[in-house]
Protein backbone atom coordinates (compact mmCIF):
# COMPACT_ATOMS: atom_id res chain seq x y z
CA UNK A 1 0.00 0.00 0.00
CA UNK A 2 1.34 3.41 -0.97
CA UNK A 3 0.57 6.37 1.23
CA UNK A 4 1.33 10.07 1.05
CA UNK A 5 -0.30 12.35 3.59
CA UNK A 6 -3.28 10.03 3.88
CA UNK A 7 -3.35 9.22 0.15
CA UNK A 8 -3.76 5.51 -0.52
CA UNK A 9 -3.45 3.81 -3.93
CA UNK A 10 -3.29 0.07 -3.22
CA UNK A 11 -6.98 -0.79 -3.36
CA UNK A 12 -7.72 1.46 -6.33
CA UNK A 13 -5.11 -0.24 -8.49
CA UNK A 14 -6.80 -3.59 -8.02
CA UNK A 15 -10.15 -2.24 -9.19
CA UNK A 16 -9.96 -2.32 -12.97
CA UNK A 17 -13.39 -0.75 -13.31
CA UNK A 18 -11.96 2.51 -11.93
CA UNK A 19 -9.10 2.96 -14.42
CA UNK A 20 -10.73 6.24 -15.54
CA UNK A 21 -10.10 7.67 -12.06
CA UNK A 22 -6.32 7.20 -12.23
CA UNK A 23 -5.36 10.55 -13.82
CA UNK A 24 -7.32 12.41 -11.14
CA UNK A 25 -5.68 10.39 -8.37
CA UNK A 26 -2.21 11.07 -9.76
CA UNK A 27 -3.09 14.75 -10.07
CA UNK A 28 -4.12 14.75 -6.39
CA UNK A 29 -0.79 13.15 -5.50
CA UNK A 30 1.01 16.07 -7.15
CA UNK A 31 -1.16 18.58 -5.31
CA UNK A 32 0.28 17.04 -2.15
CA UNK A 33 3.80 17.30 -3.63
CA UNK A 34 3.12 20.99 -4.28
CA UNK A 35 2.26 21.42 -0.60
CA UNK A 36 5.52 19.74 0.35
CA UNK A 37 7.36 22.07 -2.06
CA UNK A 38 5.69 25.09 -0.41
CA UNK A 39 7.09 23.84 2.91
CA UNK A 40 10.64 23.53 1.58
CA UNK A 41 10.90 20.13 -0.10
CA UNK A 42 13.04 20.34 -3.24
CA UNK A 43 14.05 16.75 -4.03
CA UNK A 44 11.39 14.31 -5.15
CA UNK A 45 11.97 10.72 -6.15
CA UNK A 46 8.85 9.01 -7.41
CA UNK A 47 8.56 5.30 -8.05
CA UNK A 48 6.33 4.07 -10.83
CA UNK A 49 4.39 0.83 -10.50
CA UNK A 50 5.86 -2.52 -11.47
CA UNK A 51 4.06 -4.66 -14.06
CA UNK A 52 1.89 -6.48 -11.52
CA UNK A 53 0.08 -7.94 -14.52
CA UNK A 54 3.18 -10.16 -14.92
CA UNK A 55 3.05 -11.41 -11.34
CA UNK A 56 1.55 -14.82 -10.56
CA UNK A 57 -1.72 -12.99 -9.75
CA UNK A 58 -1.96 -11.43 -13.22
CA UNK A 59 -3.80 -12.63 -16.31
CA UNK A 60 -1.91 -14.59 -18.95
CA UNK A 61 -2.35 -12.95 -22.34
CA UNK A 62 -0.43 -10.12 -23.99
CA UNK A 63 -1.99 -6.69 -23.93
CA UNK A 64 -1.60 -4.62 -27.09
CA UNK A 65 -2.25 -0.89 -27.22
CA UNK A 66 -1.36 1.16 -30.27
CA UNK A 67 -3.37 4.36 -29.84
CA UNK A 68 -1.43 6.21 -27.10
CA UNK A 69 2.29 6.87 -27.52
CA UNK A 70 2.65 7.63 -23.81
CA UNK A 71 1.88 4.00 -22.99
CA UNK A 72 4.03 1.05 -23.82
CA UNK A 73 2.95 -0.65 -27.05
CA UNK A 74 3.21 -4.21 -25.77
CA UNK A 75 3.14 -5.50 -22.24
CA UNK A 76 3.89 -9.18 -21.95
CA UNK A 77 1.65 -10.52 -19.22
CA UNK A 78 2.04 -13.77 -17.31
CA UNK A 79 -0.43 -15.32 -14.90
CA UNK A 80 -3.33 -17.71 -14.43
CA UNK A 81 -6.47 -16.63 -16.33
CA UNK A 82 -6.63 -15.94 -20.07
CA UNK A 83 -10.41 -15.47 -19.94
CA UNK A 84 -10.14 -12.79 -17.27
CA UNK A 85 -7.35 -11.07 -19.19
CA UNK A 86 -9.42 -10.98 -22.36
CA UNK A 87 -12.21 -9.21 -20.44
CA UNK A 88 -9.93 -6.83 -18.55
CA UNK A 89 -7.69 -5.66 -21.39
CA UNK A 90 -9.93 -6.03 -24.43
CA UNK A 91 -10.19 -2.29 -24.99
CA UNK A 92 -7.91 -0.66 -22.41
CA UNK A 93 -4.43 -0.98 -20.93
CA UNK A 94 -3.64 -2.42 -17.50
CA UNK A 95 -4.22 0.13 -14.74
CA UNK A 96 -0.51 0.10 -13.88
CA UNK A 97 0.35 1.31 -17.39
CA UNK A 98 -2.25 4.08 -17.11
CA UNK A 99 -0.91 5.06 -13.67
CA UNK A 100 2.69 5.17 -14.92
CA UNK A 101 1.79 7.29 -17.96
CA UNK A 102 -0.14 9.73 -15.75
CA UNK A 103 2.74 9.81 -13.24
CA UNK A 104 5.24 10.74 -15.96
CA UNK A 105 2.99 13.46 -17.39
CA UNK A 106 2.31 14.99 -13.97
CA UNK A 107 5.99 14.79 -12.98
CA UNK A 108 6.95 16.67 -16.14
CA UNK A 109 4.35 19.37 -15.40
CA UNK A 110 5.40 19.58 -11.74
CA UNK A 111 9.06 19.91 -12.65
CA UNK A 112 8.32 22.64 -15.21
CA UNK A 113 6.28 24.67 -12.72
CA UNK A 114 8.59 24.23 -9.70
CA UNK A 115 11.95 25.59 -10.84
CA UNK A 116 13.95 24.63 -7.75
CA UNK A 117 12.69 21.04 -7.65
CA UNK A 118 14.66 17.99 -8.66
CA UNK A 119 12.12 15.42 -9.80
CA UNK A 120 13.18 11.84 -10.51
CA UNK A 121 11.15 8.83 -11.48
CA UNK A 122 12.62 5.48 -10.60
CA UNK A 123 11.06 2.90 -12.90
CA UNK A 124 10.24 -0.23 -10.98
CA UNK A 125 8.37 -1.17 -14.18
CA UNK A 126 11.67 -1.28 -16.10
CA UNK A 127 13.55 -3.10 -13.35
CA UNK A 128 10.90 -5.81 -13.04
CA UNK A 129 10.64 -6.06 -16.83
CA UNK A 130 14.41 -6.59 -17.18
CA UNK A 131 14.33 -9.31 -14.52
CA UNK A 132 11.18 -11.02 -15.78
CA UNK A 133 12.40 -10.96 -19.40
CA UNK A 134 15.78 -12.49 -18.51
CA UNK A 135 15.61 -13.95 -14.99
CA UNK A 136 18.75 -16.08 -15.32
CA UNK A 137 20.84 -12.92 -15.87
CA UNK A 138 19.85 -11.91 -12.34
CA UNK A 139 20.33 -15.32 -10.73
CA UNK A 140 16.69 -16.44 -10.87
CA UNK A 141 15.31 -19.60 -12.44
CA UNK A 142 13.21 -19.15 -15.59
CA UNK A 143 10.29 -21.06 -14.03
CA UNK A 144 10.15 -18.58 -11.12
CA UNK A 145 8.88 -15.77 -13.38
CA UNK A 146 5.29 -16.99 -12.92
CA UNK A 147 5.73 -18.89 -9.67
CA UNK A 148 4.29 -17.79 -6.32
CA UNK A 149 6.61 -18.70 -3.42
CA UNK A 150 9.60 -18.82 -5.75
CA UNK A 151 12.80 -16.81 -5.91
CA UNK A 152 11.15 -13.70 -7.46
CA UNK A 153 7.70 -13.63 -5.84
CA UNK A 154 7.04 -14.29 -2.13
CA UNK A 155 3.39 -14.90 -2.96
CA UNK A 156 1.17 -14.10 -5.94
CA UNK A 157 2.06 -10.36 -5.87
CA UNK A 158 4.90 -9.36 -3.54
CA UNK A 159 8.60 -9.55 -4.50
CA UNK A 160 11.19 -11.48 -2.51
CA UNK A 161 14.09 -9.98 -0.58
CA UNK A 162 16.39 -10.86 -3.48
CA UNK A 163 14.17 -8.88 -5.88
CA UNK A 164 14.10 -5.99 -3.39
CA UNK A 165 17.90 -6.05 -3.37
CA UNK A 166 17.97 -5.60 -7.16
CA UNK A 167 15.53 -2.70 -6.86
CA UNK A 168 17.66 -1.09 -4.11
CA UNK A 169 20.80 -1.41 -6.24
CA UNK A 170 19.07 0.25 -9.19
CA UNK A 171 17.71 3.05 -6.99
CA UNK A 172 21.18 3.65 -5.57
CA UNK A 173 22.60 3.98 -9.08
CA UNK A 174 19.90 6.50 -9.99
CA UNK A 175 20.33 8.61 -6.87
CA UNK A 176 24.12 8.60 -7.04
CA UNK A 177 23.97 9.90 -10.61
CA UNK A 178 22.04 13.07 -9.68
CA UNK A 179 24.00 16.05 -8.37
CA UNK A 180 21.35 17.37 -5.95
CA UNK A 181 21.13 13.97 -4.27
CA UNK A 182 24.95 13.71 -4.13
CA UNK A 183 24.97 17.08 -2.36
CA UNK A 184 22.50 15.81 0.25
CA UNK A 185 24.96 13.01 1.05
CA UNK A 186 27.83 15.52 1.38
CA UNK A 187 25.80 17.72 3.72
CA UNK A 188 25.41 14.94 6.29
PDB file of C-alpha atoms in Angstrom:
ATOM      1  CA  UNK A   1       0.000   0.000   0.000  1.00  0.00           C
ATOM      2  CA  UNK A   2       1.341   3.410  -0.969  1.00  0.00           C
ATOM      3  CA  UNK A   3       0.568   6.368   1.233  1.00  0.00           C
ATOM      4  CA  UNK A   4       1.326  10.071   1.050  1.00  0.00           C
ATOM      5  CA  UNK A   5      -0.301  12.349   3.590  1.00  0.00           C
ATOM      6  CA  UNK A   6      -3.283  10.029   3.880  1.00  0.00           C
ATOM      7  CA  UNK A   7      -3.351   9.223   0.154  1.00  0.00           C
ATOM      8  CA  UNK A   8      -3.760   5.511  -0.522  1.00  0.00           C
ATOM      9  CA  UNK A   9      -3.446   3.812  -3.934  1.00  0.00           C
ATOM     10  CA  UNK A  10      -3.293   0.071  -3.222  1.00  0.00           C
ATOM     11  CA  UNK A  11      -6.982  -0.794  -3.358  1.00  0.00           C
ATOM     12  CA  UNK A  12      -7.717   1.457  -6.332  1.00  0.00           C
ATOM     13  CA  UNK A  13      -5.114  -0.243  -8.487  1.00  0.00           C
ATOM     14  CA  UNK A  14      -6.799  -3.592  -8.023  1.00  0.00           C
ATOM     15  CA  UNK A  15     -10.153  -2.237  -9.186  1.00  0.00           C
ATOM     16  CA  UNK A  16      -9.963  -2.325 -12.974  1.00  0.00           C
ATOM     17  CA  UNK A  17     -13.392  -0.746 -13.307  1.00  0.00           C
ATOM     18  CA  UNK A  18     -11.959   2.512 -11.933  1.00  0.00           C
ATOM     19  CA  UNK A  19      -9.104   2.956 -14.424  1.00  0.00           C
ATOM     20  CA  UNK A  20     -10.732   6.241 -15.542  1.00  0.00           C
ATOM     21  CA  UNK A  21     -10.102   7.674 -12.065  1.00  0.00           C
ATOM     22  CA  UNK A  22      -6.319   7.199 -12.227  1.00  0.00           C
ATOM     23  CA  UNK A  23      -5.361  10.550 -13.822  1.00  0.00           C
ATOM     24  CA  UNK A  24      -7.318  12.405 -11.139  1.00  0.00           C
ATOM     25  CA  UNK A  25      -5.683  10.391  -8.374  1.00  0.00           C
ATOM     26  CA  UNK A  26      -2.214  11.069  -9.755  1.00  0.00           C
ATOM     27  CA  UNK A  27      -3.085  14.752 -10.072  1.00  0.00           C
ATOM     28  CA  UNK A  28      -4.119  14.749  -6.391  1.00  0.00           C
ATOM     29  CA  UNK A  29      -0.789  13.151  -5.498  1.00  0.00           C
ATOM     30  CA  UNK A  30       1.013  16.068  -7.155  1.00  0.00           C
ATOM     31  CA  UNK A  31      -1.164  18.582  -5.310  1.00  0.00           C
ATOM     32  CA  UNK A  32       0.284  17.037  -2.150  1.00  0.00           C
ATOM     33  CA  UNK A  33       3.797  17.299  -3.628  1.00  0.00           C
ATOM     34  CA  UNK A  34       3.125  20.993  -4.280  1.00  0.00           C
ATOM     35  CA  UNK A  35       2.265  21.423  -0.600  1.00  0.00           C
ATOM     36  CA  UNK A  36       5.522  19.737   0.349  1.00  0.00           C
ATOM     37  CA  UNK A  37       7.357  22.068  -2.058  1.00  0.00           C
ATOM     38  CA  UNK A  38       5.692  25.088  -0.405  1.00  0.00           C
ATOM     39  CA  UNK A  39       7.087  23.838   2.914  1.00  0.00           C
ATOM     40  CA  UNK A  40      10.636  23.532   1.585  1.00  0.00           C
ATOM     41  CA  UNK A  41      10.902  20.128  -0.104  1.00  0.00           C
ATOM     42  CA  UNK A  42      13.038  20.337  -3.239  1.00  0.00           C
ATOM     43  CA  UNK A  43      14.052  16.754  -4.032  1.00  0.00           C
ATOM     44  CA  UNK A  44      11.389  14.313  -5.147  1.00  0.00           C
ATOM     45  CA  UNK A  45      11.971  10.725  -6.150  1.00  0.00           C
ATOM     46  CA  UNK A  46       8.853   9.011  -7.405  1.00  0.00           C
ATOM     47  CA  UNK A  47       8.561   5.297  -8.055  1.00  0.00           C
ATOM     48  CA  UNK A  48       6.325   4.065 -10.833  1.00  0.00           C
ATOM     49  CA  UNK A  49       4.388   0.832 -10.496  1.00  0.00           C
ATOM     50  CA  UNK A  50       5.859  -2.517 -11.471  1.00  0.00           C
ATOM     51  CA  UNK A  51       4.058  -4.660 -14.060  1.00  0.00           C
ATOM     52  CA  UNK A  52       1.894  -6.484 -11.524  1.00  0.00           C
ATOM     53  CA  UNK A  53       0.079  -7.939 -14.525  1.00  0.00           C
ATOM     54  CA  UNK A  54       3.175 -10.158 -14.925  1.00  0.00           C
ATOM     55  CA  UNK A  55       3.050 -11.409 -11.341  1.00  0.00           C
ATOM     56  CA  UNK A  56       1.546 -14.818 -10.556  1.00  0.00           C
ATOM     57  CA  UNK A  57      -1.722 -12.988  -9.750  1.00  0.00           C
ATOM     58  CA  UNK A  58      -1.957 -11.426 -13.216  1.00  0.00           C
ATOM     59  CA  UNK A  59      -3.802 -12.633 -16.309  1.00  0.00           C
ATOM     60  CA  UNK A  60      -1.912 -14.593 -18.952  1.00  0.00           C
ATOM     61  CA  UNK A  61      -2.348 -12.947 -22.339  1.00  0.00           C
ATOM     62  CA  UNK A  62      -0.432 -10.123 -23.990  1.00  0.00           C
ATOM     63  CA  UNK A  63      -1.985  -6.687 -23.928  1.00  0.00           C
ATOM     64  CA  UNK A  64      -1.596  -4.620 -27.093  1.00  0.00           C
ATOM     65  CA  UNK A  65      -2.247  -0.894 -27.217  1.00  0.00           C
ATOM     66  CA  UNK A  66      -1.365   1.159 -30.266  1.00  0.00           C
ATOM     67  CA  UNK A  67      -3.371   4.360 -29.836  1.00  0.00           C
ATOM     68  CA  UNK A  68      -1.431   6.208 -27.097  1.00  0.00           C
ATOM     69  CA  UNK A  69       2.289   6.870 -27.521  1.00  0.00           C
ATOM     70  CA  UNK A  70       2.652   7.634 -23.806  1.00  0.00           C
ATOM     71  CA  UNK A  71       1.879   3.999 -22.986  1.00  0.00           C
ATOM     72  CA  UNK A  72       4.028   1.050 -23.825  1.00  0.00           C
ATOM     73  CA  UNK A  73       2.954  -0.650 -27.047  1.00  0.00           C
ATOM     74  CA  UNK A  74       3.214  -4.206 -25.768  1.00  0.00           C
ATOM     75  CA  UNK A  75       3.141  -5.497 -22.243  1.00  0.00           C
ATOM     76  CA  UNK A  76       3.893  -9.182 -21.947  1.00  0.00           C
ATOM     77  CA  UNK A  77       1.652 -10.521 -19.222  1.00  0.00           C
ATOM     78  CA  UNK A  78       2.038 -13.773 -17.312  1.00  0.00           C
ATOM     79  CA  UNK A  79      -0.430 -15.320 -14.900  1.00  0.00           C
ATOM     80  CA  UNK A  80      -3.329 -17.713 -14.427  1.00  0.00           C
ATOM     81  CA  UNK A  81      -6.466 -16.631 -16.328  1.00  0.00           C
ATOM     82  CA  UNK A  82      -6.629 -15.940 -20.075  1.00  0.00           C
ATOM     83  CA  UNK A  83     -10.414 -15.468 -19.940  1.00  0.00           C
ATOM     84  CA  UNK A  84     -10.138 -12.788 -17.267  1.00  0.00           C
ATOM     85  CA  UNK A  85      -7.350 -11.074 -19.185  1.00  0.00           C
ATOM     86  CA  UNK A  86      -9.425 -10.976 -22.365  1.00  0.00           C
ATOM     87  CA  UNK A  87     -12.212  -9.210 -20.438  1.00  0.00           C
ATOM     88  CA  UNK A  88      -9.926  -6.832 -18.554  1.00  0.00           C
ATOM     89  CA  UNK A  89      -7.692  -5.656 -21.386  1.00  0.00           C
ATOM     90  CA  UNK A  90      -9.934  -6.034 -24.429  1.00  0.00           C
ATOM     91  CA  UNK A  91     -10.188  -2.293 -24.991  1.00  0.00           C
ATOM     92  CA  UNK A  92      -7.914  -0.664 -22.409  1.00  0.00           C
ATOM     93  CA  UNK A  93      -4.431  -0.984 -20.927  1.00  0.00           C
ATOM     94  CA  UNK A  94      -3.639  -2.416 -17.501  1.00  0.00           C
ATOM     95  CA  UNK A  95      -4.224   0.135 -14.739  1.00  0.00           C
ATOM     96  CA  UNK A  96      -0.514   0.095 -13.878  1.00  0.00           C
ATOM     97  CA  UNK A  97       0.352   1.314 -17.395  1.00  0.00           C
ATOM     98  CA  UNK A  98      -2.253   4.081 -17.111  1.00  0.00           C
ATOM     99  CA  UNK A  99      -0.909   5.061 -13.673  1.00  0.00           C
ATOM    100  CA  UNK A 100       2.689   5.167 -14.921  1.00  0.00           C
ATOM    101  CA  UNK A 101       1.792   7.290 -17.961  1.00  0.00           C
ATOM    102  CA  UNK A 102      -0.135   9.726 -15.751  1.00  0.00           C
ATOM    103  CA  UNK A 103       2.742   9.814 -13.243  1.00  0.00           C
ATOM    104  CA  UNK A 104       5.241  10.744 -15.962  1.00  0.00           C
ATOM    105  CA  UNK A 105       2.986  13.460 -17.385  1.00  0.00           C
ATOM    106  CA  UNK A 106       2.306  14.987 -13.967  1.00  0.00           C
ATOM    107  CA  UNK A 107       5.992  14.786 -12.977  1.00  0.00           C
ATOM    108  CA  UNK A 108       6.946  16.668 -16.145  1.00  0.00           C
ATOM    109  CA  UNK A 109       4.353  19.367 -15.396  1.00  0.00           C
ATOM    110  CA  UNK A 110       5.396  19.578 -11.739  1.00  0.00           C
ATOM    111  CA  UNK A 111       9.062  19.914 -12.650  1.00  0.00           C
ATOM    112  CA  UNK A 112       8.325  22.635 -15.206  1.00  0.00           C
ATOM    113  CA  UNK A 113       6.278  24.674 -12.724  1.00  0.00           C
ATOM    114  CA  UNK A 114       8.590  24.234  -9.704  1.00  0.00           C
ATOM    115  CA  UNK A 115      11.949  25.592 -10.840  1.00  0.00           C
ATOM    116  CA  UNK A 116      13.952  24.630  -7.749  1.00  0.00           C
ATOM    117  CA  UNK A 117      12.690  21.040  -7.652  1.00  0.00           C
ATOM    118  CA  UNK A 118      14.658  17.986  -8.662  1.00  0.00           C
ATOM    119  CA  UNK A 119      12.122  15.418  -9.803  1.00  0.00           C
ATOM    120  CA  UNK A 120      13.184  11.841 -10.514  1.00  0.00           C
ATOM    121  CA  UNK A 121      11.153   8.828 -11.477  1.00  0.00           C
ATOM    122  CA  UNK A 122      12.616   5.475 -10.598  1.00  0.00           C
ATOM    123  CA  UNK A 123      11.058   2.903 -12.898  1.00  0.00           C
ATOM    124  CA  UNK A 124      10.237  -0.232 -10.983  1.00  0.00           C
ATOM    125  CA  UNK A 125       8.372  -1.173 -14.180  1.00  0.00           C
ATOM    126  CA  UNK A 126      11.672  -1.280 -16.096  1.00  0.00           C
ATOM    127  CA  UNK A 127      13.554  -3.103 -13.348  1.00  0.00           C
ATOM    128  CA  UNK A 128      10.903  -5.814 -13.045  1.00  0.00           C
ATOM    129  CA  UNK A 129      10.644  -6.057 -16.832  1.00  0.00           C
ATOM    130  CA  UNK A 130      14.411  -6.593 -17.177  1.00  0.00           C
ATOM    131  CA  UNK A 131      14.331  -9.310 -14.518  1.00  0.00           C
ATOM    132  CA  UNK A 132      11.181 -11.017 -15.780  1.00  0.00           C
ATOM    133  CA  UNK A 133      12.399 -10.957 -19.396  1.00  0.00           C
ATOM    134  CA  UNK A 134      15.782 -12.489 -18.509  1.00  0.00           C
ATOM    135  CA  UNK A 135      15.610 -13.953 -14.985  1.00  0.00           C
ATOM    136  CA  UNK A 136      18.753 -16.076 -15.324  1.00  0.00           C
ATOM    137  CA  UNK A 137      20.844 -12.922 -15.871  1.00  0.00           C
ATOM    138  CA  UNK A 138      19.847 -11.912 -12.336  1.00  0.00           C
ATOM    139  CA  UNK A 139      20.329 -15.316 -10.726  1.00  0.00           C
ATOM    140  CA  UNK A 140      16.691 -16.436 -10.874  1.00  0.00           C
ATOM    141  CA  UNK A 141      15.308 -19.597 -12.437  1.00  0.00           C
ATOM    142  CA  UNK A 142      13.206 -19.154 -15.590  1.00  0.00           C
ATOM    143  CA  UNK A 143      10.293 -21.061 -14.028  1.00  0.00           C
ATOM    144  CA  UNK A 144      10.153 -18.578 -11.121  1.00  0.00           C
ATOM    145  CA  UNK A 145       8.884 -15.767 -13.380  1.00  0.00           C
ATOM    146  CA  UNK A 146       5.292 -16.993 -12.921  1.00  0.00           C
ATOM    147  CA  UNK A 147       5.734 -18.892  -9.666  1.00  0.00           C
ATOM    148  CA  UNK A 148       4.289 -17.794  -6.320  1.00  0.00           C
ATOM    149  CA  UNK A 149       6.607 -18.705  -3.419  1.00  0.00           C
ATOM    150  CA  UNK A 150       9.605 -18.818  -5.746  1.00  0.00           C
ATOM    151  CA  UNK A 151      12.800 -16.805  -5.906  1.00  0.00           C
ATOM    152  CA  UNK A 152      11.147 -13.698  -7.459  1.00  0.00           C
ATOM    153  CA  UNK A 153       7.705 -13.627  -5.843  1.00  0.00           C
ATOM    154  CA  UNK A 154       7.040 -14.287  -2.130  1.00  0.00           C
ATOM    155  CA  UNK A 155       3.393 -14.899  -2.960  1.00  0.00           C
ATOM    156  CA  UNK A 156       1.167 -14.097  -5.937  1.00  0.00           C
ATOM    157  CA  UNK A 157       2.061 -10.363  -5.870  1.00  0.00           C
ATOM    158  CA  UNK A 158       4.900  -9.360  -3.540  1.00  0.00           C
ATOM    159  CA  UNK A 159       8.599  -9.546  -4.496  1.00  0.00           C
ATOM    160  CA  UNK A 160      11.187 -11.477  -2.514  1.00  0.00           C
ATOM    161  CA  UNK A 161      14.089  -9.976  -0.585  1.00  0.00           C
ATOM    162  CA  UNK A 162      16.395 -10.861  -3.479  1.00  0.00           C
ATOM    163  CA  UNK A 163      14.174  -8.879  -5.876  1.00  0.00           C
ATOM    164  CA  UNK A 164      14.097  -5.985  -3.394  1.00  0.00           C
ATOM    165  CA  UNK A 165      17.897  -6.052  -3.366  1.00  0.00           C
ATOM    166  CA  UNK A 166      17.972  -5.604  -7.156  1.00  0.00           C
ATOM    167  CA  UNK A 167      15.530  -2.699  -6.856  1.00  0.00           C
ATOM    168  CA  UNK A 168      17.665  -1.092  -4.108  1.00  0.00           C
ATOM    169  CA  UNK A 169      20.803  -1.410  -6.241  1.00  0.00           C
ATOM    170  CA  UNK A 170      19.066   0.254  -9.192  1.00  0.00           C
ATOM    171  CA  UNK A 171      17.713   3.054  -6.989  1.00  0.00           C
ATOM    172  CA  UNK A 172      21.175   3.647  -5.566  1.00  0.00           C
ATOM    173  CA  UNK A 173      22.598   3.982  -9.084  1.00  0.00           C
ATOM    174  CA  UNK A 174      19.899   6.500  -9.991  1.00  0.00           C
ATOM    175  CA  UNK A 175      20.331   8.611  -6.874  1.00  0.00           C
ATOM    176  CA  UNK A 176      24.122   8.596  -7.036  1.00  0.00           C
ATOM    177  CA  UNK A 177      23.971   9.903 -10.607  1.00  0.00           C
ATOM    178  CA  UNK A 178      22.038  13.069  -9.682  1.00  0.00           C
ATOM    179  CA  UNK A 179      23.998  16.050  -8.375  1.00  0.00           C
ATOM    180  CA  UNK A 180      21.350  17.372  -5.952  1.00  0.00           C
ATOM    181  CA  UNK A 181      21.125  13.971  -4.266  1.00  0.00           C
ATOM    182  CA  UNK A 182      24.945  13.709  -4.128  1.00  0.00           C
ATOM    183  CA  UNK A 183      24.966  17.080  -2.356  1.00  0.00           C
ATOM    184  CA  UNK A 184      22.496  15.806   0.248  1.00  0.00           C
ATOM    185  CA  UNK A 185      24.958  13.009   1.048  1.00  0.00           C
ATOM    186  CA  UNK A 186      27.826  15.516   1.376  1.00  0.00           C
ATOM    187  CA  UNK A 187      25.801  17.719   3.721  1.00  0.00           C
ATOM    188  CA  UNK A 188      25.412  14.940   6.295  1.00  0.00           C
TER     189      UNK A 188
END
